[in-house]
Coordinates of C-alpha atoms and ligand atoms in Angstrom, one line a residue:
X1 CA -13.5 26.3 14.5
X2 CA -12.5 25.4 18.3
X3 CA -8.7 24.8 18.4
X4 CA -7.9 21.2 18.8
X5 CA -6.7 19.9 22.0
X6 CA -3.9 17.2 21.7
X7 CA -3.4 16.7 25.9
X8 CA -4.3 13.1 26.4
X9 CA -2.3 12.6 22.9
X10 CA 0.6 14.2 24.2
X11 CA 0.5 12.3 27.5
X12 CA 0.0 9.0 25.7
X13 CA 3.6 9.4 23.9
X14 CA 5.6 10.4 27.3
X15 CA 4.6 7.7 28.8
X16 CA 5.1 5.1 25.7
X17 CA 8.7 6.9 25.1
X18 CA 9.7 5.8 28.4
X19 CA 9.6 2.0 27.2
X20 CA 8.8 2.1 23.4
X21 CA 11.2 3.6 20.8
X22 CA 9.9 7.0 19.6
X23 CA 6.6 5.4 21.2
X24 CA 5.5 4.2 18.0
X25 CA 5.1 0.6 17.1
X26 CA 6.0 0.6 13.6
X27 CA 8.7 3.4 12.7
X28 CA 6.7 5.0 9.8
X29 CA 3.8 6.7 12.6
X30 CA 6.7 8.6 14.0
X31 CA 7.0 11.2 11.8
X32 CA 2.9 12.8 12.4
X33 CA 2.5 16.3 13.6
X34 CA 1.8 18.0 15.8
X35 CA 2.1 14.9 17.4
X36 CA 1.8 10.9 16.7
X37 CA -2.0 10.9 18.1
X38 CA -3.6 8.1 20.5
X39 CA -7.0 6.7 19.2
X40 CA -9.9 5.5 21.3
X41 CA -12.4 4.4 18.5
X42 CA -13.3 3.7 15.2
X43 CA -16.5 3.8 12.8
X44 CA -16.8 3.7 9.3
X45 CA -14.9 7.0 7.5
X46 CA -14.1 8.3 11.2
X47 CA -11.6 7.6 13.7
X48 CA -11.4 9.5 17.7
X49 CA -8.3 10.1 19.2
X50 CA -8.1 10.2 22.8
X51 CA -8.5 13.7 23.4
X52 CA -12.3 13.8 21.8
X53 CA -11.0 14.7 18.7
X54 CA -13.0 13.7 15.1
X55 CA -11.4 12.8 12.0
X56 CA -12.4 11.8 8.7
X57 CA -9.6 9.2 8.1
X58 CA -7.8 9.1 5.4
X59 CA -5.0 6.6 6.7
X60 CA -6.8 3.9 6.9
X61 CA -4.7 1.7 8.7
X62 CA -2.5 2.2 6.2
X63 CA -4.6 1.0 3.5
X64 CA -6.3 -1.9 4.8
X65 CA -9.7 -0.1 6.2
X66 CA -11.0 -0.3 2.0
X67 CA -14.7 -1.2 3.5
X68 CA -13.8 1.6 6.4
X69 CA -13.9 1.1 10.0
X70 CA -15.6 -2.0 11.7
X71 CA -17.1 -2.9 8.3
X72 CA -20.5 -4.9 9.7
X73 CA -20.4 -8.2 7.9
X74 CA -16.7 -8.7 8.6
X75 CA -17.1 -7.8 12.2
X76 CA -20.1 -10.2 12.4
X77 CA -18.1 -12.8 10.7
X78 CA -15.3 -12.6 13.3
X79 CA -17.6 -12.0 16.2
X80 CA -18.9 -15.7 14.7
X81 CA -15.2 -17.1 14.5
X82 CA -15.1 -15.9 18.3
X83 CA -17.2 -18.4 19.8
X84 CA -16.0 -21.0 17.8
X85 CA -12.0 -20.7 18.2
X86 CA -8.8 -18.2 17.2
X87 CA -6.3 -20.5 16.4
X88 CA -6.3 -24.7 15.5
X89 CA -2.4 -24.9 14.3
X90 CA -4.5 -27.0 11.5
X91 CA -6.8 -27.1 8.6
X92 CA -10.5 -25.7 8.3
X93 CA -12.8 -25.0 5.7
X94 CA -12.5 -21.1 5.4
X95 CA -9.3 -21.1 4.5
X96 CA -10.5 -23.5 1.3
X97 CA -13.2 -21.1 0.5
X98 CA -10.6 -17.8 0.5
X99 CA -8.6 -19.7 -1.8
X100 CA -10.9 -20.5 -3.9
X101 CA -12.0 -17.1 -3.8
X102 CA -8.5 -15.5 -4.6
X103 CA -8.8 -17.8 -8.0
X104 CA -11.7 -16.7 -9.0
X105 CA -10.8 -12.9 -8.1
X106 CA -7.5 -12.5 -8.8
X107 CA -5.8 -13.3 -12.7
X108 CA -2.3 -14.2 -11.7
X109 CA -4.1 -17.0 -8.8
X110 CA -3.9 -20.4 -9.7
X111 CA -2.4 -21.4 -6.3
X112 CA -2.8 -19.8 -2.9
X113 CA -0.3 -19.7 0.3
X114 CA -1.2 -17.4 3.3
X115 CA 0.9 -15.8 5.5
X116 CA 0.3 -12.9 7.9
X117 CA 2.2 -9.3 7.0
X118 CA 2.6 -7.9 3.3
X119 CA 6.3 -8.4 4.1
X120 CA 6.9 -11.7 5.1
X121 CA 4.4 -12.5 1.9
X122 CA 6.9 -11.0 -0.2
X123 CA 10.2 -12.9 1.2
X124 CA 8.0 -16.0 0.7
X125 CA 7.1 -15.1 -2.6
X126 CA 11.0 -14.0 -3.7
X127 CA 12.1 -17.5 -2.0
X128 CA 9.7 -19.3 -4.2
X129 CA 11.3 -17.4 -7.7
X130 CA 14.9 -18.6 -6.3
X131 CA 13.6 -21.9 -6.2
X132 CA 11.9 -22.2 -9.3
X133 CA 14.5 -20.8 -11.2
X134 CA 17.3 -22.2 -9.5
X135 CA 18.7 -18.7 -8.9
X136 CA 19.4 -15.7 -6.5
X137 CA 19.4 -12.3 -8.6
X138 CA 16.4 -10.0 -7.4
X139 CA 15.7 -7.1 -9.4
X140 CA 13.6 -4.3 -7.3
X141 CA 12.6 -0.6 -8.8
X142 CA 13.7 2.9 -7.4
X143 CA 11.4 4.1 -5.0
X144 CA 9.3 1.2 -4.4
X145 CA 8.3 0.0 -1.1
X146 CA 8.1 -3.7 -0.5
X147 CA 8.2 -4.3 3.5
X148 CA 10.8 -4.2 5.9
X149 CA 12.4 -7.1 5.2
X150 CA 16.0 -7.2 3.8
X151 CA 17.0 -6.9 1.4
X152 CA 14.0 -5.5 -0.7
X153 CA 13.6 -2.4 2.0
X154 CA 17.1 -0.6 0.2
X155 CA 15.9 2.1 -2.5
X156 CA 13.1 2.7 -1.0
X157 CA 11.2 5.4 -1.0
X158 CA 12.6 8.4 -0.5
X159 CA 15.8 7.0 -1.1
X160 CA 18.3 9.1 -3.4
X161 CA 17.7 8.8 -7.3
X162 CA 20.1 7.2 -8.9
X163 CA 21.6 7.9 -12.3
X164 CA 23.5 6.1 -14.9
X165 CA 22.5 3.0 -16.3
X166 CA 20.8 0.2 -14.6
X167 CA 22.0 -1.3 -11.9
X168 CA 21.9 2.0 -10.0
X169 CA 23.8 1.8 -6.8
X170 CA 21.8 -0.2 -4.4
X171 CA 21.1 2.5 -1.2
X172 CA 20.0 0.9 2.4
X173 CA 21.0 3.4 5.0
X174 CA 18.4 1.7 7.5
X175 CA 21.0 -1.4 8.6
X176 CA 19.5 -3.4 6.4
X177 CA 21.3 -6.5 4.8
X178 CA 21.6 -6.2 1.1
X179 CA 23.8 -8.6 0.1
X180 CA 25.2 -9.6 -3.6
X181 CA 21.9 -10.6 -5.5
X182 CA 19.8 -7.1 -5.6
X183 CA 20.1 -5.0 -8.8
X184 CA 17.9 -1.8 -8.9
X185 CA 16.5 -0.4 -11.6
X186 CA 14.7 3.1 -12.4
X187 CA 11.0 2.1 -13.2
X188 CA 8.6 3.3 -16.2
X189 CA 11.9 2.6 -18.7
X190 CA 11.5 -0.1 -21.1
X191 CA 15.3 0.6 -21.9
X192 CA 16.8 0.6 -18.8
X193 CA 15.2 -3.2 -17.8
X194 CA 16.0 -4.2 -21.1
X195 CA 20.0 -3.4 -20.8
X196 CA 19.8 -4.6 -17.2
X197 CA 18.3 -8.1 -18.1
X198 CA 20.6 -8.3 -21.4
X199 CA 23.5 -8.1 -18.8
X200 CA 22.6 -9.9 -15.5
X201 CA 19.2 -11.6 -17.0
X202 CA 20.4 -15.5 -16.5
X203 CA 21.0 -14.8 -12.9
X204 CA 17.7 -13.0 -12.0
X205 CA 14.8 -15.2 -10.3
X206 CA 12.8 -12.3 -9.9
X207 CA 11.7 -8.7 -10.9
X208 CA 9.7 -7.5 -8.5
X209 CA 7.6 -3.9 -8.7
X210 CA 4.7 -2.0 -7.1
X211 CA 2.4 -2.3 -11.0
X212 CA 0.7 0.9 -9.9
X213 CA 4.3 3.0 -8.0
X214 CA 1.4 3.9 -4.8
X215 CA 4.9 3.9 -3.0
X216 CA 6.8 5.7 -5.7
X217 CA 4.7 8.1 -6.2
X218 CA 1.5 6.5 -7.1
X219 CA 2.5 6.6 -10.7
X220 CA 0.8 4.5 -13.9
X221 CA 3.3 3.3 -16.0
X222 CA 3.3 4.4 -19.7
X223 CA 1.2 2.2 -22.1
X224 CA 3.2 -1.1 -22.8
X225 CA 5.5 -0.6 -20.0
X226 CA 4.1 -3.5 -18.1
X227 CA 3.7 -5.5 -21.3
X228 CA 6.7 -5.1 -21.9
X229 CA 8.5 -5.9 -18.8
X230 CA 6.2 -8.9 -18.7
X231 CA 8.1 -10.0 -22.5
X232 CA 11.4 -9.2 -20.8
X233 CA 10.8 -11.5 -18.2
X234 CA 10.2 -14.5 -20.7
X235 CA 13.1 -13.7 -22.6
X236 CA 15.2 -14.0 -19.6
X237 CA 13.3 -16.9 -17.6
X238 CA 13.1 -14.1 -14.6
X239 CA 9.5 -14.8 -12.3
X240 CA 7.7 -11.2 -12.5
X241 CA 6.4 -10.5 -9.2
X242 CA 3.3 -7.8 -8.9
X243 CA 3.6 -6.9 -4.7
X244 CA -0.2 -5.6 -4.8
X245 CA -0.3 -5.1 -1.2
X246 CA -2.1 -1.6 -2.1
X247 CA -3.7 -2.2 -5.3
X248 CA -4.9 -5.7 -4.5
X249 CA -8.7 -5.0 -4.4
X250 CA -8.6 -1.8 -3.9
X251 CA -8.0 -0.8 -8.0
X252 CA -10.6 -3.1 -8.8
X253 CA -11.9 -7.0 -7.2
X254 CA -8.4 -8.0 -9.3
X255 CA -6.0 -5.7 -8.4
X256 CA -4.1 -3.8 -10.8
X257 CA -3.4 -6.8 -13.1
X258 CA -6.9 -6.7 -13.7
X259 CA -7.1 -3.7 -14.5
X260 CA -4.0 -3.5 -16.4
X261 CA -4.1 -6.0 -18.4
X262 CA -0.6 -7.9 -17.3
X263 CA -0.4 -11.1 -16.1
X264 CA 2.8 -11.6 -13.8
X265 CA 3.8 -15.3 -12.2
X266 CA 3.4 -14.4 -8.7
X267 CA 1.5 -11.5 -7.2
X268 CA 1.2 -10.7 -3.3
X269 CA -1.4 -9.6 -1.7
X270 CA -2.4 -8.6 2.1
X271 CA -4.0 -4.6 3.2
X272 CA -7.0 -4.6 2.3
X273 CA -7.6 -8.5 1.9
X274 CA -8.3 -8.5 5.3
X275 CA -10.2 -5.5 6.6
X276 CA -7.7 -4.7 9.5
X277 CA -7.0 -8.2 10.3
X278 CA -3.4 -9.6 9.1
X279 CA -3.7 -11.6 6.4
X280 CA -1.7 -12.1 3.2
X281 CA -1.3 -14.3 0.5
X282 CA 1.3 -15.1 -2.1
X283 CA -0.7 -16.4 -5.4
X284 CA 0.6 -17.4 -8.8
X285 CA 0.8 -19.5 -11.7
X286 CA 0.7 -23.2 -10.7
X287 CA 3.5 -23.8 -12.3
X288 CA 5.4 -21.3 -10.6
X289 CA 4.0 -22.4 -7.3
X290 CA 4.7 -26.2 -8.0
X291 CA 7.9 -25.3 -6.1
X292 CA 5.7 -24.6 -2.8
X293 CA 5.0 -28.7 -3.1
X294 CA 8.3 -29.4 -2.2
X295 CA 11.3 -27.7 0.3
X296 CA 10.6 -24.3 0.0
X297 CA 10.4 -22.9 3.4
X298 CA 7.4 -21.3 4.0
X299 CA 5.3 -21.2 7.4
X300 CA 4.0 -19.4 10.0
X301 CA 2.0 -20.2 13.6
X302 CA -0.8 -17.5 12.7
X303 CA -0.8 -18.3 9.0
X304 CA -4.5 -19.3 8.3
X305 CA -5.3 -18.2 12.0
X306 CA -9.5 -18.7 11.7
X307 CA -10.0 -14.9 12.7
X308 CA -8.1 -13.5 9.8
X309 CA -9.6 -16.2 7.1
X310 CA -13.3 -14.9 8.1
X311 CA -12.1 -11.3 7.8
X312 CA -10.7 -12.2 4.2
X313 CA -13.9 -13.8 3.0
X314 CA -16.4 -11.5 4.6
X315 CA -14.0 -8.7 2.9
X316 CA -14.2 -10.7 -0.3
X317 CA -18.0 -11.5 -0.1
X318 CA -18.9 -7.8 -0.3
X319 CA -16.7 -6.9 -3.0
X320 CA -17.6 -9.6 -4.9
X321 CA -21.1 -8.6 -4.6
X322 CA -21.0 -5.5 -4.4
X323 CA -18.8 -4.9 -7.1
X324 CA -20.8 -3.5 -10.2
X325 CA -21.8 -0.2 -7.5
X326 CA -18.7 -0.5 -5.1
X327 CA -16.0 0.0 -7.5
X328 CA -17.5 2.9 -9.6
X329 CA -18.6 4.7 -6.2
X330 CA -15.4 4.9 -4.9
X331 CA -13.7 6.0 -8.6
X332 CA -16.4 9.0 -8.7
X333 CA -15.5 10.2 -4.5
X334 CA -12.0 9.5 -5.2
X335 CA -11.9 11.5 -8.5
X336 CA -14.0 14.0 -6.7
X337 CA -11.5 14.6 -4.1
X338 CA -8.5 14.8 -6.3
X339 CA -10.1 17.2 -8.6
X340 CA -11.4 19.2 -5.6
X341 CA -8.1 19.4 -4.5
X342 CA -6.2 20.2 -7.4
X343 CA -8.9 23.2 -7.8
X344 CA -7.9 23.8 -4.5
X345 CA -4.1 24.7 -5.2
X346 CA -4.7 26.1 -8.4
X347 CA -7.3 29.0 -7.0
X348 CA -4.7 29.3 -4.0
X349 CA -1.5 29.1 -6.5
X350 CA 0.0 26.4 -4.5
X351 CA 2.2 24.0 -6.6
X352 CA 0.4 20.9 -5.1
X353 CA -0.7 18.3 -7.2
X354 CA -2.9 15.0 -6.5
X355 CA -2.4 12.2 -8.3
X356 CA -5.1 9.2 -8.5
X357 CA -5.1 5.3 -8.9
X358 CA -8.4 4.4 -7.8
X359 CA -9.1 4.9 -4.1
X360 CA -5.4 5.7 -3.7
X361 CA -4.6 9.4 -4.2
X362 CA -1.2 10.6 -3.8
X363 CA -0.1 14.6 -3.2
X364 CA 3.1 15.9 -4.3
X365 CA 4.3 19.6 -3.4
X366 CA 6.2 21.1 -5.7
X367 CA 7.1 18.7 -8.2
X368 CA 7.8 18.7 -12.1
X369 CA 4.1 18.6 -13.6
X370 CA 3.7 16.0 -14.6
X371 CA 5.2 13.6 -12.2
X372 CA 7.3 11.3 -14.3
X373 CA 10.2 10.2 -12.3
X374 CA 11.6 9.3 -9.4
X375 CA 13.4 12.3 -8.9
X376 CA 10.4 14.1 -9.8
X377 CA 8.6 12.3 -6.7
X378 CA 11.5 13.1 -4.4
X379 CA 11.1 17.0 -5.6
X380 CA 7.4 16.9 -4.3
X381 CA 8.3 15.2 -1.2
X382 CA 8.9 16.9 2.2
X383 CA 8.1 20.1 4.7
X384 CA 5.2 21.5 3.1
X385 CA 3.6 18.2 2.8
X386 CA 3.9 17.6 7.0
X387 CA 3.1 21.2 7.6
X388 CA 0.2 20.3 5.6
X389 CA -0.8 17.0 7.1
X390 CA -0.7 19.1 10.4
X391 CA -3.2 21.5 9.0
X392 CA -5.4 18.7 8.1
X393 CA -4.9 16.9 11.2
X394 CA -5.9 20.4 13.0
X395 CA -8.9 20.6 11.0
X396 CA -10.4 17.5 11.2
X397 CA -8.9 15.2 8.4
X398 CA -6.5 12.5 9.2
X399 CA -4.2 12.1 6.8
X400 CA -0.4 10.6 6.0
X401 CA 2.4 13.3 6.1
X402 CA 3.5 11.7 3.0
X403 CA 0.6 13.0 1.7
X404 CA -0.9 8.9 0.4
X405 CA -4.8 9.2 0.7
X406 CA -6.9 6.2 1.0
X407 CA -10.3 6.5 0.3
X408 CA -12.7 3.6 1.6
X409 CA -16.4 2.5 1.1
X410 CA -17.3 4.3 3.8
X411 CA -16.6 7.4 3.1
X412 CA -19.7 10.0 1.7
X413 CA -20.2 12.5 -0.5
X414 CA -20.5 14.6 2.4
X415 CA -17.7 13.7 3.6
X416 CA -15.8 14.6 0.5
X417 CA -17.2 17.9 0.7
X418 CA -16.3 18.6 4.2
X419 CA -12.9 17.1 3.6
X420 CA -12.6 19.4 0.5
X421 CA -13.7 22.6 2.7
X422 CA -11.0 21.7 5.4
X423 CA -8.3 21.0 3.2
X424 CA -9.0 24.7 1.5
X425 CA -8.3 26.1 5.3
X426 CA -5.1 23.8 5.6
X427 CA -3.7 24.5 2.2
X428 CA -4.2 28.4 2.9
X429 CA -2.5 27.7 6.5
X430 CA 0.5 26.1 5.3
X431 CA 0.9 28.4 1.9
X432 CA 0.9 31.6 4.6
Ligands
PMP1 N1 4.4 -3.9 -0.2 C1 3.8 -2.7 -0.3 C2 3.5 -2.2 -1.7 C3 3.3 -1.9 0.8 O1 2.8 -0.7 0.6 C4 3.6 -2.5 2.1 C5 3.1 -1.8 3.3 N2 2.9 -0.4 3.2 C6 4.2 -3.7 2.2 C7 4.6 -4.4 1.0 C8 4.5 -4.4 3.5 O2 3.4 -4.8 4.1 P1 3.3 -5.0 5.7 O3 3.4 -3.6 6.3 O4 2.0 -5.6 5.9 O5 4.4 -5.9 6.1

């Protein structure tokens, strides 16, 4: 194998440094090795830096590329939308026919609103559980990512554990404005939400969680869990709110609700909704949403922009379509690839593990086996994991240094297999 050439990579970030923060525009592309890279192009399960370089991409875009790069009917659809206006700052019929869609697709969707980023989705949809429930209290899980938006960013991931009962110290070392109202809880225990809601219940409006943890580790729940939390909420008159910015079509054409079998009052949704183009949506229960009627605040200049709306429903058309050979495809390359790589680590005696919910496969390095916790996931985060995405990056797979995975359409047997061969290489780099 030719050693990779970074050059034009390199150059790219002096220059941005000089005028952009760490020359990254979002503070989570900082951290990639050897260095943030510069792309030129993009095509199905491949992305090109500007040096020349190949990779099959594993990032992508952070989850939104589930149809991969420059998916043809969405780009066709847009190319359409083109010629025929961006943005009316007014109503037109796509945006009708997504919501209708998002009913039909999606359990929890009786009522749609749009907006643009996963995070402003999720302040709109914890605004609309204040308002129906005439409260403030917002309970969010250890570990689990919601935006960047206060005050839902603190115990994040990679956040301290906590320990002790529920409410474990709230932790936002990122500036970020808590305020009184957040109580966090460890996730995947029944007892903890049960003692926290038995204490501070009548002033929650909202429990919010990841119902797959992608963020926290990509972890199921145990069987009931969700069921349970689901009951809890009743008892309490707390709005449960599934953020399914991941999992939202990507475990299946409804998300992990779907596939779970849970039913929570408001879910949001964005990533791969749009295929690349920001979109995304707050959907619930109409009577949770009746709330949206009346003075909630919600808005936006580019919600519903046209461009975005065509993405969404081209995205949609496909996997509604294509759903009885999409869905199982990508279960059999994804399970593929985190089999492959577990039998990876075990031949090389690394103490790597993948873990897989649908095209979603997260790595943790050194770890408890199995991953139960959230301090287990904070033991399998860290060096070895960037020294391996470096590897990876160095032979020819793009991939997160936190070691999440995305898996798309696009992506090919053969390139699971030649994924599988260069992750071999890495691994037996970074174990040396
Ligand atoms: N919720 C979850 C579960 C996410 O993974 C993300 C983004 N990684 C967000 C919310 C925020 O979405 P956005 O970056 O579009 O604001």
């Amino acid at each position: 194998m030719t050693e990779k050439v970074f050059a034009h990579s390199l150059r790219h970030m002096d220059r941005a440094r000089q005028v952009v923060p760490r020359g990254v525009t979002s503070a989570k592309r900082a951290g990639l090795r050897p260095t943030p890279l510069a792309f030129a192009g993009a095509s199905g399960s491949r992305i090109t830096d500007v040096d020349g370089n190949e990779y099959i991409d594993y990032v992508a875009g952070y989850g939104p590329m589930l149809l991969g790069h420059q998916p043809p009917s969405v780009i066709e659809a847009v190319r359409g939308q083109l010629a025929a206006g961006v943005l009316y700052g007014g109503q037109h019929e796509a945006e009708a026919e997504l919501a209708e869609r998002l009913v039909r697709l999606v359990p929890s969707a009786e009522r749609i609103l749009l907006n643009v980023t996963g995070s402003e989705a999720v302040q709109a949809a914890l605004r609309i559980a204040r308002a129906a429930t005439g409260r403030k209290g917002i309970v969010k899980f250890e570990g689990h990512y919601h935006g960047w938006l206060d005050p839902v960013t603190a115990n994040g991931p990679g956040s301290p554990a906590g320990s002790g009962a529920a409410p474990r110290p709230v932790v936002a070392e990122d500036h970020s404005e808590v305020g009184p109202h957040l109580l966090v809880c460890p996730w995947n225990d029944t007892a903890a939400l049960a003692d926290l809601l038995a204490r501070h219940g009548a002033e929650v409006a909202a429990v919010i969680m990841e119902p797959v943890a992608v963020n926290g580790g990509n972890l199921f729940a145990d069987d009931g869990y969700l069921a349970e939390a689901r009951r809890l909420c009743d008892r309490y008159g707390c709005l449960l709110v599934f953020d399914e910015v991941v999992t939202g079509f990507r475990l299946g054409p409804g998300g992990a609700q779907q596939r779970l079998g849970v039913v929570p009052d408001l879910t949001v949704l964005a990533k791969a909704l749009g295929s690349g183009f920001p979109i995304s949506a707050v959907v619930g229960r109409a009577e949770a949403m009746r709330v949206a009627e009346g003075p909630v605040a919600h808005a936006g200049t580019y919600n519903g922009n046209a461009l975005s709306v065509v993405a969404a429903n081209a995205t949609l058309d496909v996997l509604e379509t294509e759903r009885d050979t999409l869905y199982p495809r990508l279960e059999r390359l994804s399970g593929e690839l985190a089999t492959g790589v577990n039998e990876c680590a075990d031949r090389r005696g690394v103490p790597l593990r993948a873990y897989r919910a649908g095209a979603v496969i997260r790595l943790h390095w050194g770890a408890p086996d199995p991953v139960r916790t959230y301090a287990d996931v904070l033991a399998g985060r860290g060096e070895p994991l960037r020294e391996l995405s470096e590897n990876l990056v160095r032979n020819g797979v793009h991939a997160r240094e936190s070691g999440l995975w995305y898996v798309s359409a696009a992506h090919s047997d053969n390139d699971v297999a030649r994924t599988l061969s260069a992750f071999d290489r890495a691994l037996a780099e970074t174990a040396e």
